[in-house]
Amino acid sequence: MTSTSSTTAPTRSGTALLAVLMAAVIATVAASDMVVLMLPEIGTEFGASEAELAWVVTGFLLVFSVGIPLYGRLSDRVSLRRLFAFALLTYAAGNLVCALSPTLVVLVAGRILTGVGAAAIPVLSVIAVTRLLPANRRAVGIGVLSAGSGIGTAAGPAVGGVVGELFGWPALFWSVLVLSLLLLPAALRVLPDEVPAGQGRLDLPGGILLGAGAGLVLFGMTQAQVSGFSTPLSWGSLVVAVSALALFGWRTARVDQPFVPPVLFADRVYRNSLLIAFLAMVVNLGGLVFVPLLVVEVNGLTPGEGALVMIPAGVSVALLSPLMGRLADRVGTRATVFVGLVLVGLSSLLLSTLTDGSSVIPAGAGVLGLSVGFVLVITTVVGAVAGGLPAERAGSGIGILQGAQFLGAGTGPAVFGVLASARQQGDSGAVNPFFSGHDGAAYSDVFLAMTGIVVLLLFVAARLRPAERPTGARARETSDAGSR
């Protein structure tokens, strides 16, 4: 408690802290998908197959999803400044390798190294806001980080398509390399070097089992997107993943100091928040991947033109996210999550119904509503969890939550990719009876499946406490009561 108060005393640095963290989150989250629209060009240059090209994205996402919970746990024992510096340097080194890659193997290795560094940024940023900002500013701080994540997610394919088309795919990695090196001295300035008092020993075997399970789930899903679930590599990875996660659960129940404290899952709000974060990200990233593909394949746009459809969503998320933190602070968790999910569901239903190739406006409107609704949901959920966790469990709790979120980012496009492929091969009409087109029927079914997931999430959100509000609201009420 003493160290927290000492670091939050100089509130003049709060704006600088959020500026650095937001920029870092945008850069690292955007890196996840910025090469998606340039994969055909990379494949042509290196003579690679579709399955080989998938590793450019899969390699990054594998270590990204595995690393997030580990960094969250390490933040309970290593200073934020040192972890952030290591992450940015590793991230820069990975982008340098990617930019200079002479072969696809070197490019994939660079992307894996990039993911090692990038995995730290989202989780450490939330932990930094939770520890370093006063309680009455945390909701806004988390809203700013959510804006960065939303902008990065939406801007990744957009920026990648435009920059890659104009300057070639290596320019993507050079630009991110420069940004990460510029962020390094700024991060060293705003982050403290205080070492937290770690709680007991680190359960490394438990962390390895959790990371292996999460990574193999993601690997199996991405392989299924390329080759289908029937291939041994796809279903075999999923079987091993389930086994690793089962062993992780067995170990968690039997060791004295497990990697993830079981008490976290005794909280109904935390359990439901994990499910909401995972499935909401499945829908969100599925939409952000399939809308650009839709406007390129069905509407006939170029990758650069298709990227422009995503710009209104990114701008709106940037402008509205800080306000979303204040809304959740005032209204409460359950009501705010409901509003966000309804907006996501209506937007995915709009995409399922009207994206028939006659106009790109419904696609732009749909991804706009989907992005804004998702950020409203994730800002509220992360704020409620971060505000409700005790200091000794904040690192592991937030790390698991962020890991679930980005595991959803890898799972969504893979699952919906398998569905789209199956529907295209079937050559049948869309399930949605209000869809009047033909060429985009498979995309209509994908967006309709997203709507079904949102309906499920509404039932999960109903189990959140109606009166639960983030720490900022409770802190202001306590302060007001004391002043009276």
GROMACS .gro file of C-alpha atoms in nm:
model
  484
    1MET     CA    1   0.000   0.000   0.000
    2THR     CA    2   0.285   0.240   0.081
    3SER     CA    3   0.455   0.195  -0.253
    4THR     CA    4   0.129   0.248  -0.440
    5SER     CA    5   0.057   0.577  -0.272
    6SER     CA    6   0.409   0.701  -0.336
    7THR     CA    7   0.387   0.632  -0.704
    8THR     CA    8   0.048   0.790  -0.745
    9ALA     CA    9   0.142   1.109  -0.565
   10PRO     CA   10   0.280   1.296  -0.867
   11THR     CA   11  -0.050   1.313  -1.053
   12ARG     CA   12   0.103   1.562  -1.297
   13SER     CA   13   0.254   1.258  -1.474
   14GLY     CA   14  -0.082   1.088  -1.521
   15THR     CA   15  -0.142   1.237  -1.866
   16ALA     CA   16   0.209   1.150  -1.980
   17LEU     CA   17   0.168   0.796  -1.845
   18LEU     CA   18  -0.156   0.742  -2.038
   19ALA     CA   19  -0.009   0.892  -2.355
   20VAL     CA   20   0.288   0.652  -2.347
   21LEU     CA   21   0.077   0.348  -2.258
   22MET     CA   22  -0.187   0.423  -2.522
   23ALA     CA   23   0.074   0.464  -2.795
   24ALA     CA   24   0.241   0.138  -2.692
   25VAL     CA   25  -0.090  -0.049  -2.691
   26ILE     CA   26  -0.183   0.084  -3.037
   27ALA     CA   27   0.152  -0.020  -3.182
   28THR     CA   28   0.157  -0.371  -3.037
   29VAL     CA   29  -0.209  -0.460  -3.095
   30ALA     CA   30  -0.198  -0.329  -3.452
   31ALA     CA   31   0.104  -0.551  -3.518
   32SER     CA   32  -0.112  -0.859  -3.467
   33ASP     CA   33  -0.301  -0.818  -3.795
   34MET     CA   34  -0.125  -0.548  -3.991
   35VAL     CA   35   0.022  -0.801  -4.236
   36VAL     CA   36  -0.307  -0.981  -4.310
   37LEU     CA   37  -0.385  -0.796  -4.633
   38MET     CA   38  -0.021  -0.819  -4.747
   39LEU     CA   39   0.009  -1.197  -4.710
   40PRO     CA   40  -0.053  -1.262  -5.083
   41GLU     CA   41   0.235  -1.029  -5.175
   42ILE     CA   42   0.463  -1.193  -4.915
   43GLY     CA   43   0.364  -1.535  -5.047
   44THR     CA   44   0.447  -1.433  -5.403
   45GLU     CA   45   0.788  -1.294  -5.302
   46PHE     CA   46   0.888  -1.602  -5.101
   47GLY     CA   47   0.701  -1.863  -5.306
   48ALA     CA   48   0.508  -1.977  -4.998
   49SER     CA   49   0.184  -2.171  -4.974
   50GLU     CA   50  -0.120  -2.052  -4.782
   51ALA     CA   51  -0.044  -2.290  -4.496
   52GLU     CA   52   0.313  -2.160  -4.472
   53LEU     CA   53   0.197  -1.798  -4.484
   54ALA     CA   54  -0.042  -1.860  -4.195
   55TRP     CA   55   0.263  -1.886  -3.968
   56VAL     CA   56   0.332  -1.514  -4.017
   57VAL     CA   57   0.018  -1.445  -3.812
   58THR     CA   58   0.007  -1.767  -3.609
   59GLY     CA   59   0.366  -1.740  -3.483
   60PHE     CA   60   0.299  -1.395  -3.342
   61LEU     CA   61  -0.036  -1.487  -3.185
   62LEU     CA   62   0.099  -1.806  -3.027
   63VAL     CA   63   0.363  -1.638  -2.813
   64PHE     CA   64   0.137  -1.336  -2.763
   65SER     CA   65  -0.140  -1.540  -2.602
   66VAL     CA   66   0.109  -1.752  -2.403
   67GLY     CA   67   0.307  -1.453  -2.279
   68ILE     CA   68   0.024  -1.235  -2.146
   69PRO     CA   69  -0.055  -1.441  -1.831
   70LEU     CA   70   0.318  -1.489  -1.764
   71TYR     CA   71   0.391  -1.116  -1.778
   72GLY     CA   72   0.093  -1.050  -1.552
   73ARG     CA   73   0.235  -1.288  -1.294
   74LEU     CA   74   0.589  -1.148  -1.328
   75SER     CA   75   0.457  -0.796  -1.264
   76ASP     CA   76   0.399  -0.904  -0.903
   77ARG     CA   77   0.776  -0.950  -0.860
   78VAL     CA   78   0.959  -0.738  -1.122
   79SER     CA   79   0.931  -0.360  -1.161
   80LEU     CA   80   0.707  -0.225  -1.435
   81ARG     CA   81   0.990  -0.015  -1.578
   82ARG     CA   82   1.218  -0.316  -1.631
   83LEU     CA   83   0.946  -0.536  -1.777
   84PHE     CA   84   0.829  -0.260  -2.012
   85ALA     CA   85   1.187  -0.186  -2.125
   86PHE     CA   86   1.250  -0.554  -2.195
   87ALA     CA   87   0.922  -0.576  -2.387
   88LEU     CA   88   0.991  -0.271  -2.607
   89LEU     CA   89   1.350  -0.377  -2.683
   90THR     CA   90   1.241  -0.730  -2.772
   91TYR     CA   91   0.957  -0.590  -2.979
   92ALA     CA   92   1.197  -0.360  -3.167
   93ALA     CA   93   1.443  -0.644  -3.229
   94GLY     CA   94   1.165  -0.864  -3.367
   95ASN     CA   95   1.050  -0.593  -3.609
   96LEU     CA   96   1.408  -0.540  -3.724
   97VAL     CA   97   1.439  -0.911  -3.807
   98CYS     CA   98   1.106  -0.898  -3.994
   99ALA     CA   99   1.202  -0.591  -4.196
  100LEU     CA  100   1.531  -0.750  -4.308
  101SER     CA  101   1.394  -1.103  -4.363
  102PRO     CA  102   1.548  -1.274  -4.668
  103THR     CA  103   1.324  -1.583  -4.633
  104LEU     CA  104   0.985  -1.675  -4.492
  105VAL     CA  105   1.147  -1.876  -4.210
  106VAL     CA  106   1.336  -1.567  -4.089
  107LEU     CA  107   1.017  -1.358  -4.117
  108VAL     CA  108   0.826  -1.607  -3.900
  109ALA     CA  109   1.112  -1.612  -3.648
  110GLY     CA  110   1.100  -1.233  -3.636
  111ARG     CA  111   0.726  -1.237  -3.580
  112ILE     CA  112   0.769  -1.484  -3.293
  113LEU     CA  113   1.030  -1.257  -3.133
  114THR     CA  114   0.797  -0.960  -3.188
  115GLY     CA  115   0.519  -1.145  -3.009
  116VAL     CA  116   0.744  -1.211  -2.708
  117GLY     CA  117   0.777  -0.837  -2.658
  118ALA     CA  118   0.426  -0.738  -2.762
  119ALA     CA  119   0.259  -0.976  -2.516
  120ALA     CA  120   0.375  -0.763  -2.223
  121ILE     CA  121   0.231  -0.431  -2.334
  122PRO     CA  122  -0.149  -0.471  -2.294
  123VAL     CA  123  -0.139  -0.645  -1.956
  124LEU     CA  124   0.136  -0.426  -1.809
  125SER     CA  125  -0.049  -0.115  -1.926
  126VAL     CA  126  -0.366  -0.211  -1.738
  127ILE     CA  127  -0.161  -0.302  -1.429
  128ALA     CA  128   0.022   0.032  -1.450
  129VAL     CA  129  -0.307   0.224  -1.463
  130THR     CA  130  -0.443   0.022  -1.170
  131ARG     CA  131  -0.135   0.080  -0.955
  132LEU     CA  132  -0.025   0.431  -1.051
  133LEU     CA  133  -0.340   0.635  -1.108
  134PRO     CA  134  -0.567   0.758  -0.829
  135ALA     CA  135  -0.884   0.552  -0.787
  136ASN     CA  136  -1.105   0.827  -0.929
  137ARG     CA  137  -0.906   0.831  -1.256
  138ARG     CA  138  -0.873   0.458  -1.319
  139ALA     CA  139  -1.197   0.423  -1.515
  140VAL     CA  140  -1.089   0.697  -1.756
  141GLY     CA  141  -0.741   0.545  -1.774
  142ILE     CA  142  -0.877   0.203  -1.866
  143GLY     CA  143  -1.102   0.373  -2.120
  144VAL     CA  144  -0.797   0.532  -2.280
  145LEU     CA  145  -0.621   0.194  -2.296
  146SER     CA  146  -0.934   0.038  -2.446
  147ALA     CA  147  -0.928   0.315  -2.705
  148GLY     CA  148  -0.570   0.221  -2.787
  149SER     CA  149  -0.660  -0.147  -2.815
  150GLY     CA  150  -0.963  -0.068  -3.031
  151ILE     CA  151  -0.767   0.165  -3.255
  152GLY     CA  152  -0.488  -0.088  -3.288
  153THR     CA  153  -0.727  -0.371  -3.370
  154ALA     CA  154  -0.915  -0.164  -3.628
  155ALA     CA  155  -0.606   0.008  -3.767
  156GLY     CA  156  -0.395  -0.306  -3.805
  157PRO     CA  157  -0.544  -0.432  -4.133
  158ALA     CA  158  -0.619  -0.075  -4.248
  159VAL     CA  159  -0.269   0.066  -4.200
  160GLY     CA  160  -0.116  -0.257  -4.319
  161GLY     CA  161  -0.314  -0.245  -4.642
  162VAL     CA  162  -0.237   0.120  -4.720
  163VAL     CA  163   0.130   0.131  -4.615
  164GLY     CA  164   0.204  -0.210  -4.762
  165GLU     CA  165   0.043  -0.120  -5.094
  166LEU     CA  166   0.233   0.211  -5.118
  167PHE     CA  167   0.577   0.118  -4.984
  168GLY     CA  168   0.590  -0.261  -4.967
  169TRP     CA  169   0.544  -0.495  -4.671
  170PRO     CA  170   0.890  -0.435  -4.508
  171ALA     CA  171   0.783  -0.073  -4.448
  172LEU     CA  172   0.527  -0.201  -4.196
  173PHE     CA  173   0.802  -0.337  -3.972
  174TRP     CA  174   1.037  -0.040  -4.018
  175SER     CA  175   0.766   0.202  -3.905
  176VAL     CA  176   0.679  -0.001  -3.594
  177LEU     CA  177   1.050  -0.042  -3.513
  178VAL     CA  178   1.097   0.336  -3.510
  179LEU     CA  179   0.788   0.387  -3.296
  180SER     CA  180   0.894   0.129  -3.038
  181LEU     CA  181   1.242   0.287  -3.005
  182LEU     CA  182   1.083   0.630  -2.958
  183LEU     CA  183   0.857   0.492  -2.685
  184LEU     CA  184   1.142   0.335  -2.487
  185PRO     CA  185   1.286   0.652  -2.323
  186ALA     CA  186   0.934   0.783  -2.261
  187ALA     CA  187   0.836   0.459  -2.085
  188LEU     CA  188   1.151   0.467  -1.871
  189ARG     CA  189   1.058   0.819  -1.763
  190VAL     CA  190   0.694   0.762  -1.661
  191LEU     CA  191   0.714   0.412  -1.509
  192PRO     CA  192   0.851   0.344  -1.159
  193ASP     CA  193   1.138   0.106  -1.088
  194GLU     CA  194   0.994  -0.015  -0.758
  195VAL     CA  195   1.003  -0.393  -0.715
  196PRO     CA  196   0.672  -0.533  -0.582
  197ALA     CA  197   0.680  -0.763  -0.283
  198GLY     CA  198   0.614  -1.093  -0.461
  199GLN     CA  199   0.389  -1.341  -0.289
  200GLY     CA  200   0.583  -1.666  -0.242
  201ARG     CA  201   0.737  -1.874  -0.520
  202LEU     CA  202   0.645  -1.859  -0.887
  203ASP     CA  203   0.475  -2.179  -1.005
  204LEU     CA  204   0.666  -2.209  -1.332
  205PRO     CA  205   0.533  -2.562  -1.424
  206GLY     CA  206   0.177  -2.432  -1.385
  207GLY     CA  207   0.257  -2.134  -1.605
  208ILE     CA  208   0.408  -2.361  -1.871
  209LEU     CA  209   0.098  -2.585  -1.872
  210LEU     CA  210  -0.133  -2.285  -1.900
  211GLY     CA  211   0.076  -2.132  -2.178
  212ALA     CA  212   0.100  -2.460  -2.366
  213GLY     CA  213  -0.275  -2.513  -2.344
  214ALA     CA  214  -0.358  -2.163  -2.463
  215GLY     CA  215  -0.099  -2.171  -2.739
  216LEU     CA  216  -0.206  -2.511  -2.871
  217VAL     CA  217  -0.572  -2.406  -2.873
  218LEU     CA  218  -0.478  -2.109  -3.087
  219PHE     CA  219  -0.251  -2.319  -3.308
  220GLY     CA  220  -0.520  -2.581  -3.362
  221MET     CA  221  -0.776  -2.316  -3.451
  222THR     CA  222  -0.550  -2.141  -3.700
  223GLN     CA  223  -0.454  -2.471  -3.863
  224ALA     CA  224  -0.824  -2.556  -3.890
  225GLN     CA  225  -0.875  -2.227  -4.074
  226VAL     CA  226  -0.619  -2.335  -4.335
  227SER     CA  227  -0.676  -2.711  -4.356
  228GLY     CA  228  -1.000  -2.786  -4.169
  229PHE     CA  229  -1.063  -2.959  -3.838
  230SER     CA  230  -1.027  -3.306  -3.989
  231THR     CA  231  -0.648  -3.282  -4.031
  232PRO     CA  232  -0.440  -3.451  -3.756
  233LEU     CA  233  -0.244  -3.133  -3.691
  234SER     CA  234  -0.566  -2.942  -3.614
  235TRP     CA  235  -0.755  -3.185  -3.394
  236GLY     CA  236  -0.435  -3.328  -3.245
  237SER     CA  237  -0.331  -2.983  -3.125
  238LEU     CA  238  -0.671  -2.929  -2.966
  239VAL     CA  239  -0.657  -3.268  -2.790
  240VAL     CA  240  -0.312  -3.193  -2.646
  241ALA     CA  241  -0.432  -2.844  -2.549
  242VAL     CA  242  -0.725  -2.986  -2.353
  243SER     CA  243  -0.488  -3.230  -2.181
  244ALA     CA  244  -0.246  -2.949  -2.087
  245LEU     CA  245  -0.528  -2.735  -1.949
  246ALA     CA  246  -0.665  -3.030  -1.752
  247LEU     CA  247  -0.319  -3.089  -1.599
  248PHE     CA  248  -0.301  -2.717  -1.521
  249GLY     CA  249  -0.632  -2.741  -1.334
  250TRP     CA  250  -0.514  -3.052  -1.149
  251ARG     CA  251  -0.190  -2.881  -1.046
  252THR     CA  252  -0.370  -2.561  -0.944
  253ALA     CA  253  -0.588  -2.759  -0.703
  254ARG     CA  254  -0.293  -2.940  -0.541
  255VAL     CA  255   0.005  -2.704  -0.503
  256ASP     CA  256   0.030  -2.452  -0.221
  257GLN     CA  257   0.110  -2.151  -0.440
  258PRO     CA  258  -0.032  -2.214  -0.790
  259PHE     CA  259   0.039  -1.997  -1.092
  260VAL     CA  260  -0.322  -1.874  -1.086
  261PRO     CA  261  -0.477  -1.838  -0.738
  262PRO     CA  262  -0.800  -2.046  -0.731
  263VAL     CA  263  -0.968  -1.776  -0.524
  264LEU     CA  264  -0.993  -1.569  -0.843
  265PHE     CA  265  -1.245  -1.812  -0.988
  266ALA     CA  266  -1.452  -1.818  -0.671
  267ASP     CA  267  -1.575  -1.470  -0.768
  268ARG     CA  268  -1.878  -1.494  -1.000
  269VAL     CA  269  -1.808  -1.151  -1.152
  270TYR     CA  270  -1.453  -1.255  -1.242
  271ARG     CA  271  -1.565  -1.585  -1.400
  272ASN     CA  272  -1.833  -1.416  -1.606
  273SER     CA  273  -1.594  -1.137  -1.702
  274LEU     CA  274  -1.350  -1.393  -1.843
  275LEU     CA  275  -1.620  -1.547  -2.061
  276ILE     CA  276  -1.745  -1.207  -2.176
  277ALA     CA  277  -1.393  -1.087  -2.261
  278PHE     CA  278  -1.319  -1.404  -2.460
  279LEU     CA  279  -1.642  -1.427  -2.660
  280ALA     CA  280  -1.673  -1.052  -2.717
  281MET     CA  281  -1.322  -1.053  -2.865
  282VAL     CA  282  -1.414  -1.355  -3.080
  283VAL     CA  283  -1.694  -1.149  -3.235
  284ASN     CA  284  -1.500  -0.824  -3.251
  285LEU     CA  285  -1.190  -0.952  -3.426
  286GLY     CA  286  -1.399  -1.178  -3.645
  287GLY     CA  287  -1.578  -0.867  -3.768
  288LEU     CA  288  -1.259  -0.665  -3.808
  289VAL     CA  289  -1.104  -0.941  -4.020
  290PHE     CA  290  -1.408  -1.034  -4.228
  291VAL     CA  291  -1.536  -0.685  -4.313
  292PRO     CA  292  -1.217  -0.595  -4.507
  293LEU     CA  293  -1.226  -0.936  -4.676
  294LEU     CA  294  -1.594  -0.880  -4.761
  295VAL     CA  295  -1.544  -0.542  -4.928
  296VAL     CA  296  -1.245  -0.673  -5.125
  297GLU     CA  297  -1.405  -0.999  -5.239
  298VAL     CA  298  -1.772  -0.900  -5.273
  299ASN     CA  299  -1.757  -0.524  -5.336
  300GLY     CA  300  -1.447  -0.547  -5.555
  301LEU     CA  301  -1.230  -0.293  -5.370
  302THR     CA  302  -0.851  -0.303  -5.355
  303PRO     CA  303  -0.686  -0.376  -5.017
  304GLY     CA  304  -0.600  -0.006  -4.981
  305GLU     CA  305  -0.959   0.100  -5.058
  306GLY     CA  306  -1.095  -0.168  -4.828
  307ALA     CA  307  -0.880  -0.034  -4.546
  308LEU     CA  308  -1.055   0.303  -4.575
  309VAL     CA  309  -1.384   0.141  -4.468
  310MET     CA  310  -1.228   0.078  -4.126
  311ILE     CA  311  -1.118   0.437  -4.058
  312PRO     CA  312  -1.450   0.571  -3.914
  313ALA     CA  313  -1.451   0.287  -3.661
  314GLY     CA  314  -1.098   0.363  -3.544
  315VAL     CA  315  -1.163   0.737  -3.514
  316SER     CA  316  -1.489   0.684  -3.324
  317VAL     CA  317  -1.327   0.442  -3.081
  318ALA     CA  318  -1.045   0.690  -3.016
  319LEU     CA  319  -1.288   0.973  -2.940
  320LEU     CA  320  -1.545   0.780  -2.737
  321SER     CA  321  -1.338   0.538  -2.527
  322PRO     CA  322  -1.247   0.781  -2.245
  323LEU     CA  323  -1.616   0.877  -2.221
  324MET     CA  324  -1.707   0.509  -2.200
  325GLY     CA  325  -1.495   0.476  -1.887
  326ARG     CA  326  -1.691   0.758  -1.723
  327LEU     CA  327  -2.023   0.603  -1.833
  328ALA     CA  328  -1.938   0.269  -1.676
  329ASP     CA  329  -1.827   0.455  -1.364
  330ARG     CA  330  -2.167   0.621  -1.327
  331VAL     CA  331  -2.418   0.367  -1.458
  332GLY     CA  332  -2.273   0.037  -1.333
  333THR     CA  333  -2.122  -0.272  -1.485
  334ARG     CA  334  -2.424  -0.476  -1.591
  335ALA     CA  335  -2.619  -0.194  -1.758
  336THR     CA  336  -2.315  -0.070  -1.950
  337VAL     CA  337  -2.217  -0.417  -2.068
  338PHE     CA  338  -2.575  -0.477  -2.183
  339VAL     CA  339  -2.576  -0.155  -2.388
  340GLY     CA  340  -2.245  -0.249  -2.551
  341LEU     CA  341  -2.357  -0.604  -2.632
  342VAL     CA  342  -2.685  -0.485  -2.782
  343LEU     CA  343  -2.491  -0.245  -3.008
  344VAL     CA  344  -2.255  -0.527  -3.114
  345GLY     CA  345  -2.548  -0.763  -3.181
  346LEU     CA  346  -2.743  -0.510  -3.387
  347SER     CA  347  -2.431  -0.424  -3.586
  348SER     CA  348  -2.349  -0.788  -3.665
  349LEU     CA  349  -2.712  -0.842  -3.766
  350LEU     CA  350  -2.688  -0.537  -3.995
  351LEU     CA  351  -2.375  -0.684  -4.154
  352SER     CA  352  -2.551  -1.018  -4.202
  353THR     CA  353  -2.852  -0.854  -4.368
  354LEU     CA  354  -2.726  -0.568  -4.585
  355THR     CA  355  -2.370  -0.649  -4.698
  356ASP     CA  356  -2.472  -0.795  -5.034
  357GLY     CA  357  -2.216  -0.610  -5.246
  358SER     CA  358  -2.445  -0.326  -5.360
  359SER     CA  359  -2.281  -0.068  -5.131
  360VAL     CA  360  -1.993  -0.044  -4.883
  361ILE     CA  361  -2.188   0.189  -4.650
  362PRO     CA  362  -2.355  -0.094  -4.451
  363ALA     CA  363  -2.014  -0.255  -4.405
  364GLY     CA  364  -1.865   0.067  -4.271
  365ALA     CA  365  -2.166   0.133  -4.046
  366GLY     CA  366  -2.165  -0.225  -3.919
  367VAL     CA  367  -1.797  -0.233  -3.824
  368LEU     CA  368  -1.835   0.110  -3.664
  369GLY     CA  369  -2.115  -0.008  -3.435
  370LEU     CA  370  -1.939  -0.335  -3.365
  371SER     CA  371  -1.614  -0.160  -3.264
  372VAL     CA  372  -1.779   0.101  -3.042
  373GLY     CA  373  -1.998  -0.160  -2.873
  374PHE     CA  374  -1.703  -0.390  -2.810
  375VAL     CA  375  -1.491  -0.117  -2.654
  376LEU     CA  376  -1.784  -0.024  -2.429
  377VAL     CA  377  -1.805  -0.388  -2.314
  378ILE     CA  378  -1.434  -0.449  -2.266
  379THR     CA  379  -1.368  -0.114  -2.095
  380THR     CA  380  -1.639  -0.189  -1.841
  381VAL     CA  381  -1.534  -0.549  -1.779
  382VAL     CA  382  -1.163  -0.469  -1.740
  383GLY     CA  383  -1.244  -0.173  -1.514
  384ALA     CA  384  -1.468  -0.383  -1.289
  385VAL     CA  385  -1.207  -0.659  -1.259
  386ALA     CA  386  -0.911  -0.427  -1.206
  387GLY     CA  387  -1.100  -0.227  -0.946
  388GLY     CA  388  -1.217  -0.535  -0.757
  389LEU     CA  389  -0.891  -0.730  -0.732
  390PRO     CA  390  -0.672  -0.698  -0.422
  391ALA     CA  391  -0.317  -0.576  -0.488
  392GLU     CA  392  -0.156  -0.916  -0.432
  393ARG     CA  393  -0.371  -1.079  -0.703
  394ALA     CA  394  -0.395  -0.791  -0.952
  395GLY     CA  395  -0.110  -0.908  -1.177
  396SER     CA  396  -0.227  -1.267  -1.217
  397GLY     CA  397  -0.597  -1.174  -1.237
  398ILE     CA  398  -0.553  -0.906  -1.502
  399GLY     CA  399  -0.305  -1.125  -1.690
  400ILE     CA  400  -0.555  -1.411  -1.716
  401LEU     CA  401  -0.831  -1.170  -1.824
  402GLN     CA  402  -0.613  -1.014  -2.094
  403GLY     CA  403  -0.499  -1.360  -2.202
  404ALA     CA  404  -0.861  -1.469  -2.246
  405GLN     CA  405  -0.929  -1.157  -2.450
  406PHE     CA  406  -0.643  -1.209  -2.693
  407LEU     CA  407  -0.703  -1.582  -2.712
  408GLY     CA  408  -1.044  -1.481  -2.844
  409ALA     CA  409  -0.865  -1.263  -3.098
  410GLY     CA  410  -0.694  -1.569  -3.241
  411THR     CA  411  -0.994  -1.800  -3.211
  412GLY     CA  412  -1.254  -1.575  -3.377
  413PRO     CA  413  -1.106  -1.541  -3.727
  414ALA     CA  414  -1.010  -1.911  -3.728
  415VAL     CA  415  -1.357  -2.040  -3.635
  416PHE     CA  416  -1.538  -1.800  -3.865
  417GLY     CA  417  -1.289  -1.877  -4.141
  418VAL     CA  418  -1.381  -2.246  -4.122
  419LEU     CA  419  -1.753  -2.154  -4.129
  420ALA     CA  420  -1.709  -1.923  -4.429
  421SER     CA  421  -1.511  -2.186  -4.617
  422ALA     CA  422  -1.776  -2.453  -4.551
  423ARG     CA  423  -2.059  -2.222  -4.661
  424GLN     CA  424  -1.874  -2.120  -4.979
  425GLN     CA  425  -1.817  -2.482  -5.073
  426GLY     CA  426  -2.182  -2.560  -5.011
  427ASP     CA  427  -2.284  -2.284  -5.255
  428SER     CA  428  -2.623  -2.242  -5.085
  429GLY     CA  429  -2.812  -1.928  -4.994
  430ALA     CA  430  -2.768  -1.737  -4.672
  431VAL     CA  431  -2.942  -1.859  -4.356
  432ASN     CA  432  -3.058  -1.504  -4.284
  433PRO     CA  433  -3.398  -1.477  -4.466
  434PHE     CA  434  -3.358  -1.100  -4.506
  435PHE     CA  435  -3.032  -1.124  -4.698
  436SER     CA  436  -3.110  -1.059  -5.065
  437GLY     CA  437  -2.767  -1.103  -5.224
  438HIS     CA  438  -2.586  -1.414  -5.343
  439ASP     CA  439  -2.208  -1.355  -5.367
  440GLY     CA  440  -2.180  -1.261  -5.001
  441ALA     CA  441  -2.400  -1.539  -4.859
  442ALA     CA  442  -2.111  -1.703  -4.672
  443TYR     CA  443  -2.021  -1.370  -4.512
  444SER     CA  444  -2.384  -1.318  -4.415
  445ASP     CA  445  -2.381  -1.651  -4.232
  446VAL     CA  446  -2.058  -1.557  -4.051
  447PHE     CA  447  -2.207  -1.231  -3.924
  448LEU     CA  448  -2.528  -1.410  -3.826
  449ALA     CA  449  -2.320  -1.655  -3.619
  450MET     CA  450  -2.164  -1.355  -3.446
  451THR     CA  451  -2.513  -1.230  -3.361
  452GLY     CA  452  -2.592  -1.567  -3.203
  453ILE     CA  453  -2.281  -1.544  -2.982
  454VAL     CA  454  -2.389  -1.198  -2.866
  455VAL     CA  455  -2.731  -1.332  -2.766
  456LEU     CA  456  -2.555  -1.594  -2.553
  457LEU     CA  457  -2.340  -1.320  -2.396
  458LEU     CA  458  -2.649  -1.124  -2.294
  459PHE     CA  459  -2.746  -1.414  -2.067
  460VAL     CA  460  -2.395  -1.422  -1.921
  461ALA     CA  461  -2.400  -1.045  -1.863
  462ALA     CA  462  -2.727  -1.082  -1.674
  463ARG     CA  463  -2.531  -1.261  -1.400
  464LEU     CA  464  -2.313  -0.958  -1.333
  465ARG     CA  465  -2.402  -0.763  -1.022
  466PRO     CA  466  -2.637  -0.479  -1.116
  467ALA     CA  467  -2.496  -0.241  -0.856
  468GLU     CA  468  -2.130  -0.320  -0.922
  469ARG     CA  469  -1.933  -0.014  -1.027
  470PRO     CA  470  -1.564   0.043  -1.087
  471THR     CA  471  -1.340   0.163  -0.810
  472GLY     CA  472  -1.344   0.523  -0.926
  473ALA     CA  473  -1.713   0.568  -0.850
  474ARG     CA  474  -1.680   0.411  -0.505
  475ALA     CA  475  -1.373   0.620  -0.429
  476ARG     CA  476  -1.553   0.944  -0.514
  477GLU     CA  477  -1.850   0.847  -0.301
  478THR     CA  478  -1.617   0.773  -0.006
  479SER     CA  479  -1.437   1.103  -0.059
  480ASP     CA  480  -1.763   1.297  -0.078
  481ALA     CA  481  -1.891   1.130   0.237
  482GLY     CA  482  -1.571   1.215   0.420
  483SER     CA  483  -1.584   1.579   0.312
  484ARG     CA  484  -1.938   1.609   0.439
   0.00000   0.00000   0.00000
